[in-house]
mmCIF file of C-alpha atoms and ligand atoms in Angstrom:
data_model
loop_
_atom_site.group_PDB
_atom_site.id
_atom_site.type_symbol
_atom_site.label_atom_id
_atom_site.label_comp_id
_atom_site.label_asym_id
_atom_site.label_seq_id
_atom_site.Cartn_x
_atom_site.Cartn_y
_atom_site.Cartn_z
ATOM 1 C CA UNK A 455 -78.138 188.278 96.405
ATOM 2 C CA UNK A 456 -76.996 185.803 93.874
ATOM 3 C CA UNK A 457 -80.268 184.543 93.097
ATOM 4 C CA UNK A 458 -81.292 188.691 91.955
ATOM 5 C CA UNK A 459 -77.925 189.190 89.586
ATOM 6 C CA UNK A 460 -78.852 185.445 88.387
ATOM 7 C CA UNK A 461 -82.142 187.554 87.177
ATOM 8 C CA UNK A 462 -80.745 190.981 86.106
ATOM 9 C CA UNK A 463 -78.224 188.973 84.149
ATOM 10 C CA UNK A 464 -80.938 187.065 82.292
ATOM 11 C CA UNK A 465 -82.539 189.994 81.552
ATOM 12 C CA UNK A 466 -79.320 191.667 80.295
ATOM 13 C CA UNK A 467 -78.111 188.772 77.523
ATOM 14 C CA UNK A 468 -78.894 188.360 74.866
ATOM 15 C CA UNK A 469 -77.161 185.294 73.825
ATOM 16 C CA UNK A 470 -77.027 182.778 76.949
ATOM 17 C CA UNK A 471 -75.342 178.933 76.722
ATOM 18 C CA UNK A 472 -76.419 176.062 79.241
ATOM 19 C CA UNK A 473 -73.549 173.809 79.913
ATOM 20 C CA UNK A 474 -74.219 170.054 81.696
ATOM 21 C CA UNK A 475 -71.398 167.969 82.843
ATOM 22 C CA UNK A 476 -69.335 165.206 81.466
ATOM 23 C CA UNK A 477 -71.250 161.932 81.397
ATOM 24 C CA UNK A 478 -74.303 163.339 81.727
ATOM 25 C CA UNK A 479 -76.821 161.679 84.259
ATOM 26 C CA UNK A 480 -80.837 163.097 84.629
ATOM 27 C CA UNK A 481 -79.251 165.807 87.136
ATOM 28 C CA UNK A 482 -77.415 167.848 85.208
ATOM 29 C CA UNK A 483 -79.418 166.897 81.954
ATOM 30 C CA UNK A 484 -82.933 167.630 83.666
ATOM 31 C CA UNK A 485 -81.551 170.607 85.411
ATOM 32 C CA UNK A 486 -79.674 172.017 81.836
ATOM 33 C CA UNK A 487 -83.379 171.424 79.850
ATOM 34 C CA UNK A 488 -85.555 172.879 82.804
ATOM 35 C CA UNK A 489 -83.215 175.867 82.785
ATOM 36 C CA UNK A 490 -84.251 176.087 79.052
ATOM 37 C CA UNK A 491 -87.823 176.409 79.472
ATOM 38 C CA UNK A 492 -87.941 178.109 82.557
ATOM 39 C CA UNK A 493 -85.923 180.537 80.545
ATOM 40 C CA UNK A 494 -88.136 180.306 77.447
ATOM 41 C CA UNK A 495 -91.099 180.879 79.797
ATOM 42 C CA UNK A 496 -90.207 183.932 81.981
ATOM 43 C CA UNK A 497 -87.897 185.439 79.824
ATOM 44 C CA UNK A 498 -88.930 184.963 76.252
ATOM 45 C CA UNK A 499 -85.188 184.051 75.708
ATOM 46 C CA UNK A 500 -84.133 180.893 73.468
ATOM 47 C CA UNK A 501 -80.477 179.574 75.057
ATOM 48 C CA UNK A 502 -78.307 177.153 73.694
ATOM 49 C CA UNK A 503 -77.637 173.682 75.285
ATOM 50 C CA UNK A 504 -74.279 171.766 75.061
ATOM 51 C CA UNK A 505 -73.138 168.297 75.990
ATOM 52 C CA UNK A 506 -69.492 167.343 76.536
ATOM 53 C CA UNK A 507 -70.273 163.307 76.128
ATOM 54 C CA UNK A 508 -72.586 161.248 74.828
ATOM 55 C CA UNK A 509 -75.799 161.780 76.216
ATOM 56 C CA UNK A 510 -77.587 158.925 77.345
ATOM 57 C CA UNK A 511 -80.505 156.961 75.469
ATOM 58 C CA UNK A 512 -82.680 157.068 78.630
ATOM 59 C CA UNK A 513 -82.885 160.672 78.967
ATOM 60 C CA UNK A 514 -84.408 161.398 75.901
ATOM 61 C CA UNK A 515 -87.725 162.006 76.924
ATOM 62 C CA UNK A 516 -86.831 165.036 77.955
ATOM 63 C CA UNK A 517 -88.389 167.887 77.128
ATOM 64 C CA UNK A 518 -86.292 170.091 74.953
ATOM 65 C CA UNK A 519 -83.536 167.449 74.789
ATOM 66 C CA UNK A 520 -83.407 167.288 71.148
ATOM 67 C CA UNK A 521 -81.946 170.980 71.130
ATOM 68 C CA UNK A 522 -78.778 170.271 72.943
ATOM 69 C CA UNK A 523 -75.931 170.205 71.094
ATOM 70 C CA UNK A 524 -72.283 168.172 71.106
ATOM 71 C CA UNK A 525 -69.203 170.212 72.125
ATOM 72 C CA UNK A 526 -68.087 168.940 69.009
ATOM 73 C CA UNK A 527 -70.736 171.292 67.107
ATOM 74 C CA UNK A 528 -70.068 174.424 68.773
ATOM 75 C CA UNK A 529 -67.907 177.851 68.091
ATOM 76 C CA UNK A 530 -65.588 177.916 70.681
ATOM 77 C CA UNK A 531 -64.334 180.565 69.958
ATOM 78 C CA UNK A 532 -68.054 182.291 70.380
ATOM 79 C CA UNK A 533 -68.360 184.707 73.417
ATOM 80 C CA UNK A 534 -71.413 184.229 75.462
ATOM 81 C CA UNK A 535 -73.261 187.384 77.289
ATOM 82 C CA UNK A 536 -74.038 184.700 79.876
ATOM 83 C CA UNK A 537 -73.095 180.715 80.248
ATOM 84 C CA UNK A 538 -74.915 178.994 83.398
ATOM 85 C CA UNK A 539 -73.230 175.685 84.428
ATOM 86 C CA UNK A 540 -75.551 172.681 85.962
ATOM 87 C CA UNK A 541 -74.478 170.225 88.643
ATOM 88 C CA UNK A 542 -71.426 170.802 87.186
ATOM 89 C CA UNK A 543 -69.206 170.036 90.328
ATOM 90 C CA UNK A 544 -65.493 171.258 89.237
ATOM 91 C CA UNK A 545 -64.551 173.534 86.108
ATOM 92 C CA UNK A 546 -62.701 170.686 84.834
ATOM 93 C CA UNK A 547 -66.142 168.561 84.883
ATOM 94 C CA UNK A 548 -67.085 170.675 81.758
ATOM 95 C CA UNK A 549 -64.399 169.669 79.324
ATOM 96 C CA UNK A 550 -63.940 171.780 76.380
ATOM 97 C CA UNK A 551 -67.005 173.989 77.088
ATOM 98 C CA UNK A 552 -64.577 175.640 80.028
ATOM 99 C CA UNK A 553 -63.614 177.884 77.300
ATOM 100 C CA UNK A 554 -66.946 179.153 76.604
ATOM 101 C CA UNK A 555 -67.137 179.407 80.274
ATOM 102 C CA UNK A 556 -64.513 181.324 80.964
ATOM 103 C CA UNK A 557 -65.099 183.537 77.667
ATOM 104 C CA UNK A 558 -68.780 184.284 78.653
ATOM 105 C CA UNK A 559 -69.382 187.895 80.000
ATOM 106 C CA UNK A 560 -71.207 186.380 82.957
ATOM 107 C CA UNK A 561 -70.609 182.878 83.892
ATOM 108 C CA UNK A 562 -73.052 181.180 86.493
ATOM 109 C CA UNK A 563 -72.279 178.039 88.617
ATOM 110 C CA UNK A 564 -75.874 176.438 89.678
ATOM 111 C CA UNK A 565 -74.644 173.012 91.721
ATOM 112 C CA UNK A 566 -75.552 171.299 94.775
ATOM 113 C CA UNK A 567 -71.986 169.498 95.524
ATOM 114 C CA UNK A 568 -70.211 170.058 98.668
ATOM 115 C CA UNK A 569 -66.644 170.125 97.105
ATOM 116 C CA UNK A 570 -67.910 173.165 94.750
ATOM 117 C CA UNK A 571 -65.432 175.683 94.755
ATOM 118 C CA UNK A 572 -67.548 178.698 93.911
ATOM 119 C CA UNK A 573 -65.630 178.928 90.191
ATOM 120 C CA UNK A 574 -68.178 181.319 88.925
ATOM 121 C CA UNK A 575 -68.973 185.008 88.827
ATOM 122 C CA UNK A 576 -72.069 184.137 90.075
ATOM 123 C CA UNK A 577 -72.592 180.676 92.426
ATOM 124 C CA UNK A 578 -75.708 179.153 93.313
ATOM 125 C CA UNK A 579 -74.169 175.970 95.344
ATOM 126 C CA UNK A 580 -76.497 175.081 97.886
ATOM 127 C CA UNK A 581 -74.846 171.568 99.366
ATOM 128 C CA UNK A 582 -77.496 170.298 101.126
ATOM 129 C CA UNK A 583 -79.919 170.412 98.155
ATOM 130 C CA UNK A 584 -80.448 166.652 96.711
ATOM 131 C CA UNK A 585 -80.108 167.719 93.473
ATOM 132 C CA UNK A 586 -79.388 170.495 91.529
ATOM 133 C CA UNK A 587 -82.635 170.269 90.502
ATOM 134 C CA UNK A 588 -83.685 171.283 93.756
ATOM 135 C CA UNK A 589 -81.652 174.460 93.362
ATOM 136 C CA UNK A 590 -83.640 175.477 90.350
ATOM 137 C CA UNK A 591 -86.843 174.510 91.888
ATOM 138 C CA UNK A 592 -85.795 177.479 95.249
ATOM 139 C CA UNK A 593 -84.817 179.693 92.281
ATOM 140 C CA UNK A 594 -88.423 179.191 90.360
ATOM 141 C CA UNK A 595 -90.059 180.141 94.030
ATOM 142 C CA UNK A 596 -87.490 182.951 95.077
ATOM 143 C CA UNK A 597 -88.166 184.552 91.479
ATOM 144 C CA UNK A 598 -91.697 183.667 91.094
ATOM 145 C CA UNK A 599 -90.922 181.863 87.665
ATOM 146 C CA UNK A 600 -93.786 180.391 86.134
ATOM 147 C CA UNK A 601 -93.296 176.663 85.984
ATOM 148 C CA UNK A 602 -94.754 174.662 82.739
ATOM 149 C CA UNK A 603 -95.280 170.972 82.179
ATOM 150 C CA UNK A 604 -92.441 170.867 80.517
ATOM 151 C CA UNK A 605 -90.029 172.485 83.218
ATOM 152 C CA UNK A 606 -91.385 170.560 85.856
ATOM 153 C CA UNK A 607 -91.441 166.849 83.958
ATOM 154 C CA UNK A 608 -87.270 168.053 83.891
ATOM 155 C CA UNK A 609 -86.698 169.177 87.362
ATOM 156 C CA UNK A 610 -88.918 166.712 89.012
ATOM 157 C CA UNK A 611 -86.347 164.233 86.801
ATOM 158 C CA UNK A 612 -83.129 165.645 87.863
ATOM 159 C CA UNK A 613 -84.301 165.391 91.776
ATOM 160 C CA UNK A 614 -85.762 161.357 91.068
ATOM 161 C CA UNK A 615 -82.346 160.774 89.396
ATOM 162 C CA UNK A 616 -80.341 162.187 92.136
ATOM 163 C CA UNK A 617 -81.858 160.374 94.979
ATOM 164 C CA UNK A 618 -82.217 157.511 93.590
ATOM 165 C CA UNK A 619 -85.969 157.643 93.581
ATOM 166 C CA UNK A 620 -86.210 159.376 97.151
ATOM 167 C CA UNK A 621 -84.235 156.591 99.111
ATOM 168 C CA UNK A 622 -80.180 158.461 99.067
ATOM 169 C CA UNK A 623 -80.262 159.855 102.537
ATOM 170 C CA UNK A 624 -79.940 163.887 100.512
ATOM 171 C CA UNK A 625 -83.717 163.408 100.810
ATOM 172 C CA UNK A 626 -84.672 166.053 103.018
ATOM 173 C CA UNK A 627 -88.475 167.386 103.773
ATOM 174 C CA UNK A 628 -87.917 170.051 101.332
ATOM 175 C CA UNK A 629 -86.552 167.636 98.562
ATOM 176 C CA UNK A 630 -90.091 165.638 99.374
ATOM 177 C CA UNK A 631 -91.586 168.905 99.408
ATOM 178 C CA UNK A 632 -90.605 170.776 96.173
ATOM 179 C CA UNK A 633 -91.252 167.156 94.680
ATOM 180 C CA UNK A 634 -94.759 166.944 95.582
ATOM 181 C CA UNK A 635 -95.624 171.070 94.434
ATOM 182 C CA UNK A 636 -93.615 169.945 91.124
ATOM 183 C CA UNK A 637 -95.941 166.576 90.838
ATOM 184 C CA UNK A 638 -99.023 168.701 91.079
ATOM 185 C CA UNK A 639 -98.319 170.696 87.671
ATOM 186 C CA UNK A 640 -99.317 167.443 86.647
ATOM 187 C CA UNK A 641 -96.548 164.966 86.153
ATOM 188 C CA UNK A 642 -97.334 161.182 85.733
ATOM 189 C CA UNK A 643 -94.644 160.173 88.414
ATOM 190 C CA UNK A 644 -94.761 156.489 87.425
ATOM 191 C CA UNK A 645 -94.224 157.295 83.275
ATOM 192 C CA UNK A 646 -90.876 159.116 84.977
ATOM 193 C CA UNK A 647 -89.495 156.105 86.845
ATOM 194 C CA UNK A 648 -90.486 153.947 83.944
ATOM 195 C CA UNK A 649 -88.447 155.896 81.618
ATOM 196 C CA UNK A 650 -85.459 156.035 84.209
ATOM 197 C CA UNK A 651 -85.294 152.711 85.763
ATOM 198 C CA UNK A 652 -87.272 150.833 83.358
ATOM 199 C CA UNK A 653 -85.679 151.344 80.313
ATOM 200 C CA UNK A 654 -82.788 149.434 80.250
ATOM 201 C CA UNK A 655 -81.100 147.910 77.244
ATOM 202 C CA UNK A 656 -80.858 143.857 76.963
ATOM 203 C CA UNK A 657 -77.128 144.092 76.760
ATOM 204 C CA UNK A 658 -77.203 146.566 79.637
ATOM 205 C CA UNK A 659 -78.721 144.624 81.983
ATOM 206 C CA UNK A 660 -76.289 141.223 80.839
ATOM 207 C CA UNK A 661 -73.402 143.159 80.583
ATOM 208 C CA UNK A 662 -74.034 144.617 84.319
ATOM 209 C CA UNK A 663 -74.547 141.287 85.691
ATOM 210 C CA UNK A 664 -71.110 139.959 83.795
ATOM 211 C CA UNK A 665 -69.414 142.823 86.136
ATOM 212 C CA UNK A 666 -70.781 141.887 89.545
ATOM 213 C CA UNK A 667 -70.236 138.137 88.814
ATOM 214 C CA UNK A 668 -66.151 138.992 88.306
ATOM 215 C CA UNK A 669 -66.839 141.442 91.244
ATOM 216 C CA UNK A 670 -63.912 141.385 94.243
ATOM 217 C CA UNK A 671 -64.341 141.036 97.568
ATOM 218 C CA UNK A 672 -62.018 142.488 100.465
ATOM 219 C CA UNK A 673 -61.652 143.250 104.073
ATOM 220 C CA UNK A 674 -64.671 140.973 105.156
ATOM 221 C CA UNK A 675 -66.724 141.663 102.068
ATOM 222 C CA UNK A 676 -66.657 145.373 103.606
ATOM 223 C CA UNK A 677 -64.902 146.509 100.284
ATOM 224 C CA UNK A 678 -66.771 145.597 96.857
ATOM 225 C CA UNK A 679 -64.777 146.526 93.676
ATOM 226 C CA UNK A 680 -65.404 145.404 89.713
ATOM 227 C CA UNK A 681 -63.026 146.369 86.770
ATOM 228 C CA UNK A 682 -64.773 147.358 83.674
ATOM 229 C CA UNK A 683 -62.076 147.337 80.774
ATOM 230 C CA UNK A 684 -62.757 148.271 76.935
ATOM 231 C CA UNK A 685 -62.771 144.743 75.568
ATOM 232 C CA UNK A 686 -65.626 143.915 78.100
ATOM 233 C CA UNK A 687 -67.574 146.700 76.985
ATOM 234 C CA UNK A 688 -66.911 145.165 73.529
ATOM 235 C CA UNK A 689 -67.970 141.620 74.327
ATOM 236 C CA UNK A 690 -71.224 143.188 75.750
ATOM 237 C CA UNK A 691 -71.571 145.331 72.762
ATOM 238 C CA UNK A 692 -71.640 148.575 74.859
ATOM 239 C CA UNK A 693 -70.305 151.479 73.386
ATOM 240 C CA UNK A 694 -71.919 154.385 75.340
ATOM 241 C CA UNK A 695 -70.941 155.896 78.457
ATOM 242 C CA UNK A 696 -74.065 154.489 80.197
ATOM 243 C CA UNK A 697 -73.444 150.892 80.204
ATOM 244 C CA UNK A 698 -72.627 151.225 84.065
ATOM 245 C CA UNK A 699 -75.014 153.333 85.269
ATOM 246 C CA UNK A 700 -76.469 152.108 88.892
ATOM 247 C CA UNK A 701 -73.200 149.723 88.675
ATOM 248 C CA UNK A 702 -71.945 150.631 91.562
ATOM 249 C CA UNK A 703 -75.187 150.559 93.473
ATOM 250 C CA UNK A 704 -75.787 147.090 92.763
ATOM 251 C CA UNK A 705 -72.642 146.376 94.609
ATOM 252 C CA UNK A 706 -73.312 148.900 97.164
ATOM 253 C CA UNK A 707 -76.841 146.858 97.885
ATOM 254 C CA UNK A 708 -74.859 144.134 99.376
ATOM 255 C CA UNK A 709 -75.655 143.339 103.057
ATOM 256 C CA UNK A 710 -72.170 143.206 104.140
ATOM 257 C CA UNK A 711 -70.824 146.136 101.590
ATOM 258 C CA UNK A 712 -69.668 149.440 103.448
ATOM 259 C CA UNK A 713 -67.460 150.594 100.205
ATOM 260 C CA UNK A 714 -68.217 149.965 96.632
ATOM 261 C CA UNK A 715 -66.398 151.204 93.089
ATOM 262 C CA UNK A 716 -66.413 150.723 89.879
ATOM 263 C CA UNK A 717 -63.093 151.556 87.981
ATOM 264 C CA UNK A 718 -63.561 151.632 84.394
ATOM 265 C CA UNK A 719 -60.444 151.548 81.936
ATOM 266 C CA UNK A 720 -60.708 154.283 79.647
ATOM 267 C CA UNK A 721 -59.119 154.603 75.635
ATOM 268 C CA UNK A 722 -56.758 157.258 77.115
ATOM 269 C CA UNK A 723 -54.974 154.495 79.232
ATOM 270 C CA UNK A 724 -56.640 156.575 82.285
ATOM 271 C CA UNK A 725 -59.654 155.132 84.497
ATOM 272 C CA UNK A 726 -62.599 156.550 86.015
ATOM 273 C CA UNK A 727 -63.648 155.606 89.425
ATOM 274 C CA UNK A 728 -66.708 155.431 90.562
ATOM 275 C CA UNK A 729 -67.353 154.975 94.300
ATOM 276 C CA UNK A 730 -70.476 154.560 97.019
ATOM 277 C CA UNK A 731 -70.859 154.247 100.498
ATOM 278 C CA UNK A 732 -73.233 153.261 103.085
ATOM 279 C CA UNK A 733 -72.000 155.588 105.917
ATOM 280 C CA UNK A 734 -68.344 156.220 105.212
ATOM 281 C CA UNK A 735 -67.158 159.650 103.783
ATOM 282 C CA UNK A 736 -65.787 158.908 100.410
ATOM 283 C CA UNK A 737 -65.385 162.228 98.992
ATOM 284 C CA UNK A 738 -62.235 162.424 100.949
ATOM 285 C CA UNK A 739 -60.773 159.820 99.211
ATOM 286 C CA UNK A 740 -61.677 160.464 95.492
ATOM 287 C CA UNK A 741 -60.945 164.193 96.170
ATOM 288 C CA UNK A 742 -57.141 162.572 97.373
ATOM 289 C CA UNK A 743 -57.459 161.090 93.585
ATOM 290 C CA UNK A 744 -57.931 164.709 91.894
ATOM 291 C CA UNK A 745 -62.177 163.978 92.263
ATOM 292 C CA UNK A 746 -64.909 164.886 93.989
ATOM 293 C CA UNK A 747 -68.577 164.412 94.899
ATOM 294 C CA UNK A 748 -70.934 164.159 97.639
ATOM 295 C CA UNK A 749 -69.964 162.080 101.046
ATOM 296 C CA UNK A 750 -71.618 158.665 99.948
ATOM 297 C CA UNK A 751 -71.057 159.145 95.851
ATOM 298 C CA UNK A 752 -68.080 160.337 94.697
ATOM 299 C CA UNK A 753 -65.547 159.783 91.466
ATOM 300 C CA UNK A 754 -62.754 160.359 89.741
ATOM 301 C CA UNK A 755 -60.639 160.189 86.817
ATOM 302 C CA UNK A 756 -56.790 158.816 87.583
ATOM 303 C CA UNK A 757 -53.738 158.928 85.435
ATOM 304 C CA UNK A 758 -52.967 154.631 85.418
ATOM 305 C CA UNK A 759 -54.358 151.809 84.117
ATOM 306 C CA UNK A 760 -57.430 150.352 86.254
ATOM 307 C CA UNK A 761 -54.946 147.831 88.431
ATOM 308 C CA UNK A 762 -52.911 150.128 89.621
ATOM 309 C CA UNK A 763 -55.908 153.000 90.355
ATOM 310 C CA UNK A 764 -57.441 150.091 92.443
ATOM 311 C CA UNK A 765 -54.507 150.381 94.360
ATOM 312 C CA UNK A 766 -54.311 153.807 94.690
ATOM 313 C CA UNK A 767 -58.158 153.604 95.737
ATOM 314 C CA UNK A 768 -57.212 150.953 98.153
ATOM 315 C CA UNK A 769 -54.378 152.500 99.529
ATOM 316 C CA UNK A 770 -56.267 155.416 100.089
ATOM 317 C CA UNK A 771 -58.909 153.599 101.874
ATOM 318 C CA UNK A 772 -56.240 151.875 103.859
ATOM 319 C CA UNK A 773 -54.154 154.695 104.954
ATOM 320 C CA UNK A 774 -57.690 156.452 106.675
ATOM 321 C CA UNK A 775 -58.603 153.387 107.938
ATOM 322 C CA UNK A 776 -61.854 153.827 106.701
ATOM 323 C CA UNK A 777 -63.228 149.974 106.935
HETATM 324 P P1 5GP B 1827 -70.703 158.814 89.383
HETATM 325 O O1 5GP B 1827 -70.120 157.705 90.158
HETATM 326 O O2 5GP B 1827 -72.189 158.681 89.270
HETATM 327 O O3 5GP B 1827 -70.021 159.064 88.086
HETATM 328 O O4 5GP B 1827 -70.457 160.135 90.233
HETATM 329 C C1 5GP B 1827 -70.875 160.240 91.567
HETATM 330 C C2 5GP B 1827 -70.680 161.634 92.064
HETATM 331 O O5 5GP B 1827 -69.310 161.977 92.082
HETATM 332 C C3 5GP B 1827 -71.361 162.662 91.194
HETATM 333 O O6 5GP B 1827 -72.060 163.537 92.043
HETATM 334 C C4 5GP B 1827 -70.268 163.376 90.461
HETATM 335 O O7 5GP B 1827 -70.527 164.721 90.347
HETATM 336 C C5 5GP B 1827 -69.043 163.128 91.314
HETATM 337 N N1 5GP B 1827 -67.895 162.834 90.446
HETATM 338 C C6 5GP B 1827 -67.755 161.760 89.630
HETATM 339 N N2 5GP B 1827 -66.595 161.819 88.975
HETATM 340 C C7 5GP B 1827 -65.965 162.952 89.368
HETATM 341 C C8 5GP B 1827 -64.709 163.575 89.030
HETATM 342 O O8 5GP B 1827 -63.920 163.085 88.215
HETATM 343 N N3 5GP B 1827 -64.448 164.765 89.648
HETATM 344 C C9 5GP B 1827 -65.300 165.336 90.553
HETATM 345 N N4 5GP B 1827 -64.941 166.513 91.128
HETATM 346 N N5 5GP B 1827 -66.464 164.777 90.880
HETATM 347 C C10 5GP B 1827 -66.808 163.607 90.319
HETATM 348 MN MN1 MN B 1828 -76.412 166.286 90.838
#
């Protein structure tokens, strides 16, 4: 039902936004600029793209990446026939482009995360999808889209990003599936992991390892935390949003970890949180925080400075007696 007013509405705008999420990652990025050609392709329609943040250096190889445009750029007071969102978990997740959003004629909410709350006029949240990547892949076969090189190289992106290369436990037989019919429009699968996971700045990679050597241990080495504050990031001349991507993961890949998270001070005196699990539901506790996410990834953004959101987190993690 969704998926056919997705289509009618397509066909009935005539001026149509993509929206990705703060801090981009290859999800929402790779499921914004697949929605662009797949639009381009079957519809003969040119959209707009926006970013809230910064998008990341490693993500642009994508295809049609060079088109997307900072909030910072755009008319908000401009009202869209139709806006889609990607992966974009909570309205709030958005920033400023909630007002184009909520201006549009037709607003569409394509996302894959659990604590989704339906927001749009039209919602396309399937939860046990890896990636919303995987959404728009059931959408190309539901509406027979035509696929190019192009839209696959972006989806097939937005699913490796997601599950970490295939190994998060959202892998499902259909993730594996859709994967394999995306690799056969002729992907190089290795060129994509490259560019992912093998692309990593020399500051990066010494600034990550500065983190996990100040890393704390607690509870048995069950809970793994790092602080990342501003005059690290400095130090470590980091100045994007990026600089702890797969942070938390290297903490996470500790033998005796069951709780890992990253809480990084931000200029507004707030912190985000960043938290994974081996088998323990998180989302619980960073939706306690005002966040969100899936059960073993999950964030949030708290109103304190990063000592006292650890113990918020902690307190949170104490009071469920969660590990
Ligand atoms: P990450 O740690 O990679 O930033 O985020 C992990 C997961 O948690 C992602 O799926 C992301 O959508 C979700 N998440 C991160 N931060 C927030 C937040 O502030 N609010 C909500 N609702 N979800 C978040
Ligand atoms: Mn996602």
């Amino acid at each position: 039902m969704a998926v056919e007013q997705l289509d009618s509405s397509i066909k009935n705008s005539k001026n149509i936004l993509l929206v990705s999420h703060i801090n981009p990652d290859g999800d929402t990025l790779g499921s914004m600029c697949g929605m662009y050609s797949l639009i381009k392709d079957n519809y003969k329609k040119i959209c707009d793209m926006v970013a809230v943040s910064k998008i990341p250096e490693v993500y642009k190889f994508l295809p049609n990446i060079d088109n997307v445009k900072n909030i910072g750029e755009m008319d908000l007071s401009r009202e869209y026939d139709l806006v889609i969102n990607l992966d974009v978990a909570a309205i709030d997740r958005c920033a400023d482009a909630q007002i184009l959003f909520d201006k549009a004629k037709c607003s569409v909410n394509i996302d894959h995360h659990e604590t989704n709350n339906n927001y749009g006029k039209i919602n396309i949240v399937e939860p046990f999808a890896s990636a919303t990547g995987e959404v728009l892949f059931r959408l190309c076969l539901d509406l027979k889209w035509k696929v190019s090189l192009d839209s696959a190289i972006c989806l097939y992106s937005a699913i490796v990003t997601d599950t970490g290369c295939f190994k998060f436990s959202n892998t499902t037989p259909r993730t594996m599936e859709y994967s394999g019919k995306l690799l056969a429009y002729g992907i190089d699968p290795s060129d994509i992991y490259k560019k992912c996971y093998e692309s990593s700045s020399k500051d990066m990679v010494l600034f990550q390892s500065y983190c996990i050597n100040k890393a704390k241990f607690l509870n048995n080495d069950k809970i793994a935390y790092t602080i990342v504050y501003k005059r690290d990031l400095e130090k470590f001349n980091c100045n994007g949003e990026d600089f702890t991507d797969g942070l938390t993961e290297k903490l996470r890949a500790i033998v005796s970890t069951q709780i890992a998270f990253v809480v990084k001070e931000l200029h507004s005196g707030s912190s985000k949180v960043s938290m994974r699990s081996k088998s323990i539901d998180i989302a619980q506790i960073c939706a306690a925080l005002g966040g969100g996410g899936h059960k073993f990834a999950a964030g949030a953004l708290i109103k304190a400075n990063p000592e006292k959101a650890v113990k918020m987190i902690l307190n949170e993690i104490e009071n469920r007696k969660l590990c």
